[in-house]
Coordinates of C-alpha atoms and ligand atoms in Angstrom, one line a residue:
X1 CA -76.8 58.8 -89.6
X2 CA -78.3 58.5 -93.1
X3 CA -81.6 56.3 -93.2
X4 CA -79.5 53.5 -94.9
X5 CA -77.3 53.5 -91.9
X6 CA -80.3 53.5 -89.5
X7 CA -81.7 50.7 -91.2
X8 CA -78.3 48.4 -91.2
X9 CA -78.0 49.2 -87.6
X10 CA -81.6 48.6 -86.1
X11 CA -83.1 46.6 -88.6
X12 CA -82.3 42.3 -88.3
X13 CA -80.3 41.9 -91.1
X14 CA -82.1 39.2 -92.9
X15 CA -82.4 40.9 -96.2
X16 CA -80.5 42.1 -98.9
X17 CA -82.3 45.3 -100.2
X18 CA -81.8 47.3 -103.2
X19 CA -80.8 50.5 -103.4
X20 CA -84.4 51.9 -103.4
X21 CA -86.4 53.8 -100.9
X22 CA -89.8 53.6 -102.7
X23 CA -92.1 56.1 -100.9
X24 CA -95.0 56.5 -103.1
X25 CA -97.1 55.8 -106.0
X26 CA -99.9 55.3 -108.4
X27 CA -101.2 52.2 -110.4
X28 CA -98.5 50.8 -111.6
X29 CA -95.9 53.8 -111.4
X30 CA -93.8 53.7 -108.2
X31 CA -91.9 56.6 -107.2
X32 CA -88.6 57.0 -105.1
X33 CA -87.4 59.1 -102.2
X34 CA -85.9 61.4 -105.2
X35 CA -89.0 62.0 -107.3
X36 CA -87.5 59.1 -110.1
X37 CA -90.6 57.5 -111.4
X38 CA -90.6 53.3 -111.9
X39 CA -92.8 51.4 -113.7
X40 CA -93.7 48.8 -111.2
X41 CA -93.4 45.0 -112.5
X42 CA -93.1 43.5 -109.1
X43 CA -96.0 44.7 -107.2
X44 CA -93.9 43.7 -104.0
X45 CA -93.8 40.2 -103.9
X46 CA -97.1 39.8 -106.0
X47 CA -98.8 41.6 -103.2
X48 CA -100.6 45.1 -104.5
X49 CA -102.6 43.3 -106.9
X50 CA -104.1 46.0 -109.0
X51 CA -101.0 48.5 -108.2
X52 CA -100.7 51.2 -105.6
X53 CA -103.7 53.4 -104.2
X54 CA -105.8 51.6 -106.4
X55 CA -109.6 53.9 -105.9
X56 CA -111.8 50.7 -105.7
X57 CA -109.2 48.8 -102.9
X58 CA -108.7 52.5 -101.2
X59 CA -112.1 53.1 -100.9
X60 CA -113.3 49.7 -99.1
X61 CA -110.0 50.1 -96.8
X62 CA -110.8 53.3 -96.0
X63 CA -114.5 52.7 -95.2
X64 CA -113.7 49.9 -93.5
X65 CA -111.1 51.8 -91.4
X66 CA -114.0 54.4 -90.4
X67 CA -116.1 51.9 -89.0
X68 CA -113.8 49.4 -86.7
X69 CA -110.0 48.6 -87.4
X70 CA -110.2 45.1 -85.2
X71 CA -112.6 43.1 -83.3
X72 CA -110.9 39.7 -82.4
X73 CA -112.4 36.8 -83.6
X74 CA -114.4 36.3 -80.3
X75 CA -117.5 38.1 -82.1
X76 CA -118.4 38.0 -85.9
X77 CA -117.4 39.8 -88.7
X78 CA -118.9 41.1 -91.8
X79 CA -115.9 42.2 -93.4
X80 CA -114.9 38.2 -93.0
X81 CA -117.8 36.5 -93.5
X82 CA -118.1 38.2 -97.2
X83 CA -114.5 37.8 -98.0
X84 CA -115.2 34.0 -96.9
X85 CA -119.0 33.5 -98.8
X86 CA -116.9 34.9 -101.9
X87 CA -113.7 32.3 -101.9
X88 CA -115.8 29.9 -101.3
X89 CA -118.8 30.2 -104.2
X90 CA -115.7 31.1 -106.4
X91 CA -113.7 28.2 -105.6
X92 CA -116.1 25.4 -104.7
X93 CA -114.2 25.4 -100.9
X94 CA -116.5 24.9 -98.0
X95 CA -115.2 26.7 -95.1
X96 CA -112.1 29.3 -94.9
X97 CA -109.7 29.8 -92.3
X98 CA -108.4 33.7 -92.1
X99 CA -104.5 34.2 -90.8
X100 CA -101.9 36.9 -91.8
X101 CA -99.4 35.5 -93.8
X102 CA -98.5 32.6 -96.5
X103 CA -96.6 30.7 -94.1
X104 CA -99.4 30.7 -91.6
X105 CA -101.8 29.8 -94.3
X106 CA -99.6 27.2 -95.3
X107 CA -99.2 26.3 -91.2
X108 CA -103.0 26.1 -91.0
X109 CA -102.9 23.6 -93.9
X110 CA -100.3 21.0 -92.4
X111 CA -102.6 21.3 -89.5
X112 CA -105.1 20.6 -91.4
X113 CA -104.0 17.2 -92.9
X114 CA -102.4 15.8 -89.6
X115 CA -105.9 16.2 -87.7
X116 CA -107.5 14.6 -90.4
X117 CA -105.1 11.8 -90.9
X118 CA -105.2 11.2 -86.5
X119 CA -109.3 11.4 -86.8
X120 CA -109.4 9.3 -89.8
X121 CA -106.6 6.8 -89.4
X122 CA -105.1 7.1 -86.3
X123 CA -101.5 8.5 -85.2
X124 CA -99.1 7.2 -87.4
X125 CA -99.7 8.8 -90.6
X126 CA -98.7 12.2 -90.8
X127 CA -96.6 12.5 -93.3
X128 CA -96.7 15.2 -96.5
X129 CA -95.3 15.3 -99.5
X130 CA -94.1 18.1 -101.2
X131 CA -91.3 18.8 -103.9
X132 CA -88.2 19.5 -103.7
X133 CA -87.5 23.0 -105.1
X134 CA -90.4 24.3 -103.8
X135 CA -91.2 27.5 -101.3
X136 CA -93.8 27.2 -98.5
X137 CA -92.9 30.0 -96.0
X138 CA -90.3 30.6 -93.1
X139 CA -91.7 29.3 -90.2
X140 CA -89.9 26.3 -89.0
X141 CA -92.5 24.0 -90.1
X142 CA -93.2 25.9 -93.2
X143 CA -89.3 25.4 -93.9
X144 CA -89.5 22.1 -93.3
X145 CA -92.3 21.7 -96.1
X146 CA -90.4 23.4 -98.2
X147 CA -87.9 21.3 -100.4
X148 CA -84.4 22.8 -100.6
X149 CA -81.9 22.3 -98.7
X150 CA -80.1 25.3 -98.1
X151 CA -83.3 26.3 -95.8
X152 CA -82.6 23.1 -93.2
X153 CA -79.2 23.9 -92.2
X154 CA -79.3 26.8 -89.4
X155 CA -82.4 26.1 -87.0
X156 CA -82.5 22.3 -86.2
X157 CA -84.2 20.3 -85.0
X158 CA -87.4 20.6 -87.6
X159 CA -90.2 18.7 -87.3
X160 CA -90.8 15.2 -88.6
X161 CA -92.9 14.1 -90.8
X162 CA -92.2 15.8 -94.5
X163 CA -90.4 14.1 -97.7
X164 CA -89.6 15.8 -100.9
X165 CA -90.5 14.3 -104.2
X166 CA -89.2 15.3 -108.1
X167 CA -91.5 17.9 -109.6
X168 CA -92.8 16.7 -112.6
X169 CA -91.7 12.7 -112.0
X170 CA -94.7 11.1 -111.4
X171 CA -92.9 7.6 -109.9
X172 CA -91.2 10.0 -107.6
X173 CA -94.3 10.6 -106.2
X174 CA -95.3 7.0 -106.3
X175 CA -92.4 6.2 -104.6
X176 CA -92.9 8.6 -101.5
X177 CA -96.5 6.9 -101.2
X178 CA -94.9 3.6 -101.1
X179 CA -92.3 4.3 -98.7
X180 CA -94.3 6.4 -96.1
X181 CA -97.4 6.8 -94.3
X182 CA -98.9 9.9 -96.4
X183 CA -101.7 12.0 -95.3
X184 CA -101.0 14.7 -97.6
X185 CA -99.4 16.2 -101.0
X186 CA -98.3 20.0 -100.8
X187 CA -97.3 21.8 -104.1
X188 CA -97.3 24.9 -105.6
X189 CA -98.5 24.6 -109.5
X190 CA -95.8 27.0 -109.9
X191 CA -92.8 27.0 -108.0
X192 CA -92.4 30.9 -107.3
X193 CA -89.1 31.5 -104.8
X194 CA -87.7 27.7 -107.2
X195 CA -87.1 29.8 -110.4
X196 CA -90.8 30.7 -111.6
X197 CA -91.2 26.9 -112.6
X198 CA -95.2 26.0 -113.9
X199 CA -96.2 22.1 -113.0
X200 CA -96.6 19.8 -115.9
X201 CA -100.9 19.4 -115.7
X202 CA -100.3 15.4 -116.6
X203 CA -98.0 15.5 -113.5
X204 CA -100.3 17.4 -111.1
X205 CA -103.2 15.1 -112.3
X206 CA -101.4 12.2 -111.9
X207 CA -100.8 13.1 -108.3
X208 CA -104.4 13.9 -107.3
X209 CA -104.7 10.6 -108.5
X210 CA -102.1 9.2 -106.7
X211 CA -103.7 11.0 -103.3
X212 CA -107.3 9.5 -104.1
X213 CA -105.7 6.1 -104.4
X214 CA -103.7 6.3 -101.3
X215 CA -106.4 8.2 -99.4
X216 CA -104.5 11.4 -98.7
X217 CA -105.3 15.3 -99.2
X218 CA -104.4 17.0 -102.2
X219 CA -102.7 20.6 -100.7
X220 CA -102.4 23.6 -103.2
X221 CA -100.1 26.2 -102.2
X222 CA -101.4 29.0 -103.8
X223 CA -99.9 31.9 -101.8
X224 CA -98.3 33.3 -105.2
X225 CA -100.5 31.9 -108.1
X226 CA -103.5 32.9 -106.3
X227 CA -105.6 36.0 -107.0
X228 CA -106.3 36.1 -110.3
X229 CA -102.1 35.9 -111.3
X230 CA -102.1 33.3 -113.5
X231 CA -104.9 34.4 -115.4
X232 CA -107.3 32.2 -113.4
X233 CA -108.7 33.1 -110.0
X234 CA -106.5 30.0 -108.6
X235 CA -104.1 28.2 -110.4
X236 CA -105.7 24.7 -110.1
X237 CA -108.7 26.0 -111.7
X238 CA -106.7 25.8 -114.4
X239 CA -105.2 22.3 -113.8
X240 CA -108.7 20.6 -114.0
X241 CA -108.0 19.0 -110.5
X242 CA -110.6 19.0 -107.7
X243 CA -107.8 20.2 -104.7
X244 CA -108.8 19.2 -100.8
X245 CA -106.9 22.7 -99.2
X246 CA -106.1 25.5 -101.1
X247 CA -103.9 28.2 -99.6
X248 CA -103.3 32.1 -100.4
X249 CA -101.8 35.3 -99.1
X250 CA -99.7 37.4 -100.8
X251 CA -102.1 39.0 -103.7
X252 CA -105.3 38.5 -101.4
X253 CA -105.0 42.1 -99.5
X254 CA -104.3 44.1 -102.2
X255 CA -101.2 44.9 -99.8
X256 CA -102.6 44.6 -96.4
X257 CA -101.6 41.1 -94.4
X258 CA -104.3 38.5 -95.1
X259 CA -103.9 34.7 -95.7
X260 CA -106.7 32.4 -96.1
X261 CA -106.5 28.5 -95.7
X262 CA -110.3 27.2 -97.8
X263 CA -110.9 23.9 -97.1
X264 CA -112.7 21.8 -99.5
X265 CA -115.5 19.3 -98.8
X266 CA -113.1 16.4 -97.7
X267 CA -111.6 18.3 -94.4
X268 CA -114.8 21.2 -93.9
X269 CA -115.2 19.6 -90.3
X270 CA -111.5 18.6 -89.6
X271 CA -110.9 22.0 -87.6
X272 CA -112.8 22.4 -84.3
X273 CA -113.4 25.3 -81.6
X274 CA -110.0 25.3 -80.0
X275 CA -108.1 23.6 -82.6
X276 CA -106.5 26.8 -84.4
X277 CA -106.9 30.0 -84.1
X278 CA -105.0 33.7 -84.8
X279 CA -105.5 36.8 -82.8
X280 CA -105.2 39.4 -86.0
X281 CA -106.5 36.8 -88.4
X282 CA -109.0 37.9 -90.9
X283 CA -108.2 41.7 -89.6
X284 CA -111.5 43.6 -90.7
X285 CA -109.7 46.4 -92.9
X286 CA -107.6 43.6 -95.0
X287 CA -110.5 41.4 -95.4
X288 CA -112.8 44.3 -96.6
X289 CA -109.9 45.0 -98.8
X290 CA -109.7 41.7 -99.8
X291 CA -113.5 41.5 -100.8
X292 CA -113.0 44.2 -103.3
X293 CA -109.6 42.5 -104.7
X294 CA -111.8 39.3 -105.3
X295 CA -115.1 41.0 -106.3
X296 CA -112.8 42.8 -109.2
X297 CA -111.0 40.1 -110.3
X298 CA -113.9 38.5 -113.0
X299 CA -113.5 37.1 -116.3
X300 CA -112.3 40.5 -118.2
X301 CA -109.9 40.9 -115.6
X302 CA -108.4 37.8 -116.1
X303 CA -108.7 38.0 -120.1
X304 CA -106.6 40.8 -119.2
X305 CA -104.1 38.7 -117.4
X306 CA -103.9 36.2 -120.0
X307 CA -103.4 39.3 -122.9
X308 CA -100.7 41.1 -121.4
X309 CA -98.9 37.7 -120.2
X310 CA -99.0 36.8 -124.2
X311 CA -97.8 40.2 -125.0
X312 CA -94.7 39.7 -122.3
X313 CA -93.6 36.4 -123.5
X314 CA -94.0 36.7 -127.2
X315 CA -92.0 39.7 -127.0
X316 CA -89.3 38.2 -124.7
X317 CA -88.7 34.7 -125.8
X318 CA -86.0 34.4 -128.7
X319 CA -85.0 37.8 -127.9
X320 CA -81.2 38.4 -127.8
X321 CA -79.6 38.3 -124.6
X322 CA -82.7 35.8 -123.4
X323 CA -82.5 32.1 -122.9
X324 CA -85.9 31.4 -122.2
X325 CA -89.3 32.7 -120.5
X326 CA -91.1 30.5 -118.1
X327 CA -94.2 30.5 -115.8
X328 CA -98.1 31.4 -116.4
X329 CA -99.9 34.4 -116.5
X330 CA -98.4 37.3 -114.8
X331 CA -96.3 35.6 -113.0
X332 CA -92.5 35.2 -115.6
X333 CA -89.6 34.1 -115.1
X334 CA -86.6 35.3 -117.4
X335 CA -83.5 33.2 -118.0
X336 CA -80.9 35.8 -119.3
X337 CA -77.3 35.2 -120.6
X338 CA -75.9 38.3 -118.7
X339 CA -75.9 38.3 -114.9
X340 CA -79.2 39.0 -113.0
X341 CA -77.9 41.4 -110.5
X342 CA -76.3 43.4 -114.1
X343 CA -79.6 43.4 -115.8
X344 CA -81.7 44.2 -112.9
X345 CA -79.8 47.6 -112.2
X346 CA -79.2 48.4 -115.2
X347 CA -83.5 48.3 -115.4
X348 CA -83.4 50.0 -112.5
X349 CA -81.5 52.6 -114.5
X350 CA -83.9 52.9 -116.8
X351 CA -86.8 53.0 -114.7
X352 CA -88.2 49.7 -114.2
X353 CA -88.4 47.3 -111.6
X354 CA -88.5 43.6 -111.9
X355 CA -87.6 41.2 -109.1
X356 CA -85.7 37.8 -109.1
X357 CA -86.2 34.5 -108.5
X358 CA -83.6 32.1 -107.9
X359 CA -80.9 33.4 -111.3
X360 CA -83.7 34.6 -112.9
X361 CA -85.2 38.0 -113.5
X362 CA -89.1 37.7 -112.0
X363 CA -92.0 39.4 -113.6
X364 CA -95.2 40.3 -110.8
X365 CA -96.5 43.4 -112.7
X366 CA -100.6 44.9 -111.4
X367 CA -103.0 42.4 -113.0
X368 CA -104.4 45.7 -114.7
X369 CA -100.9 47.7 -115.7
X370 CA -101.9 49.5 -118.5
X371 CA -100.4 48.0 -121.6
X372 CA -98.7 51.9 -122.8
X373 CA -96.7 50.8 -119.3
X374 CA -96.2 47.1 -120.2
X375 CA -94.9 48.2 -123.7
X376 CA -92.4 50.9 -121.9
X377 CA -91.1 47.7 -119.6
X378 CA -90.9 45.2 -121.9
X379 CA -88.6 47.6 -124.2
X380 CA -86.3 48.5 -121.5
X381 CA -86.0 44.5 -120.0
X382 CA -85.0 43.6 -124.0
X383 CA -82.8 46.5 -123.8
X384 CA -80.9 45.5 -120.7
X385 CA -80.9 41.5 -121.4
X386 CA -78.5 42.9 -124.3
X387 CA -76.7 45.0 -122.3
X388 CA -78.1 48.2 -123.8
X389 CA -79.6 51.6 -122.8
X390 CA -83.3 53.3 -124.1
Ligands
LIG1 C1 -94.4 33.9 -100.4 C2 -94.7 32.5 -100.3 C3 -95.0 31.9 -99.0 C4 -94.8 32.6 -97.7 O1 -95.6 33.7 -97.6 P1 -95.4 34.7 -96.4 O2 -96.5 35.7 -96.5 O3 -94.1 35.4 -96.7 O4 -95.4 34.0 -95.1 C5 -95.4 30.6 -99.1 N1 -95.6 29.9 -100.2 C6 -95.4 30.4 -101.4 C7 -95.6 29.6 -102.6 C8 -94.9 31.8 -101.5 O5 -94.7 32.3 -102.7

């Protein structure tokens, strides 16, 4: 049996993979099972932050990995209490909770705002808002929070408790207050898995104001936008909000499994011993990993972002074959006029590898790909949107 009939056969086949065995790489330069070189504008799902075998992230992995690989979180950890100290002087948060995954730091978060709506108010006001068309993980509860309906079809019952309001409608909003007991608002600034979609910043204001009037949490699902990827260390920095939970995965690790849940000043007490807990959570080797990821990502860095995001869209909007190029930072989404799945092999082809979001062609590349790389990308997305080769 080849590997690709291995994988159909013992693998649970919930995804649909490409035609690509990537088995190693540098920066941003992937390479495949046949020695074919990729420029990498994906970096997974936003996950290897500054590429692959990055020196700074290797070397505080590997160190790390030298000392202890695990403890449990019955004892203290340096690698954790760092990664935590950092978030939280560069975020204004107060405490941090360390999971695994986006969902769970989106899990953590519900939790979050239910106990603090039961100590606060009493039982009956648990429910969150969030929008429709959004992404919040794969967990039940994480699919319930999330706002399209093709994910609450196959595994009911889900829990109660969650309504969807109109992104960018404000009296949508308003009307979900009126209409339920709110304890909290969940959003990502911008929707990700929904089509790369950035939240108007009168909208997102307009709901923190909404939440302070009605007494509820302001949530930020930052699990994509976070770590430094829309060309601020997290997206509502940029938004000039003042968010109660903030959550993030994906970038965090660099590519090792870390999510953090950082809980602002409203809800620092909310959790207590015995009300949450993970056994990997805050895993010593991500979180020293994860130290150096956040240590690197300063103001140059981000200037970076911000360049090379300029670069991408002034070279892609109005550019035949293109209908329009949406998001913030490194994080793009390209509307073509030729069929995704087209375009993206035919990129593939030519040695570059974006993803997709939604009918859209989805642009993650290293916050630091070198711009010789990003020039080489760029060409060879414009020549496929058109339907030619380079
Ligand atoms: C990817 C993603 C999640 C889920 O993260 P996992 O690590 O896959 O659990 C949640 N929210 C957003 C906005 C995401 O992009």
């Amino acid at each position: 049996m080849s590997f690709k009939e291995k994988d159909k056969q013992y693998i649970a086949n919930t995804y649909g993979r490409f035609d690509l065995h990537l088995v190693s790489g540098k920066g941003s330069l992937v390479c495949d099972d046949e020695g074919k070189e990729y420029i990498d504008m994906a970096t997974g799902i936003a996950v290897n932050t500054f590429g692959v075998a990055d020196e700074a992230w290797r070397a505080a992995v590997m160190a790390q990995l030298g000392q202890i690989q695990h403890t449990s979180n019955l004892y203290y950890s340096t690698p954790c209490i760092r990664l935590a100290e950092l978030l939280c002087s560069r975020t204004g948060a107060k405490k941090v909770f360390f999971g695994n995954s986006g969902a769970e730091a989106n899990e953590c978060a519900i939790k979050v705002a239910r106990k603090w709506a039961q100590d606060n108010f009493g039982k009956g006001d648990y429910t969150i808002i969030t929008l429709k068309n959004s992404f919040h993980g794969r967990t039940i509860t994480t699919l319930a929070a999330t706002g399209q309906d093709v994910f609450h079809t196959d595994f009911n019952p889900f829990p109660a408790g969650f309504v969807y309001a109109t992104a960018n409608d404000l009296s949508s909003v308003e009307q979900c207050f009126t209409e339920n007991k709110v304890c909290a608002v969940l959003m990502e600034l911008v929707q990700g898995e929904g089509g790369v979609l950035p939240l108007d910043k009168d909208f997102v204001q307009g709901v923190e104001m909404l939440c302070r009037r009605h007494n509820a949490l302001l949530m930020i699902d930052e699990v994509q936008t976070g770590n430094g990827r829309t060309g601020e260390l997290y997206a509502f920095q940029g938004y000039g909000i003042s968010p109660d939970v903030v959550s993030t995965a994906k970038g965090l690790g660099g590519g090792l499994p870390i999510g953090a849940t950082m809980l602002f000043e409203r809800v620092e007490n909310t959790l207590t011993a015995g009300s949450h807990g993970s056994t990997f959570g805050g895993n010593p080797i991500a979180a020293a990993g994860a130290v150096s990821i956040i240590e690197r990502i300063d103001e140059e860095v981000l200037q970076g972002v911000r360049i090379r995001s300029e670069y991408i869209v002034s070279e892609l909007s109005g550019a035949e074959g293109i209908k329009s190029v949406s998001g913030l930072g490194l994080m793009l989404g390209v509307e073509l006029e030729r069929d995704v799945n087209e375009v993206l092999a035919d990129c593939f082809q030519m040695g570059v590898l974006p993803i997709k979001a939604k009918n859209k062609m989805r642009l993650l590349p290293a916050l630091n790909i070198p711009m010789e790389l990003l020039k080489r990308a760029v060409a060879v997305i414009k020549a496929a949107a058109k339907g030619e080769r380079i």
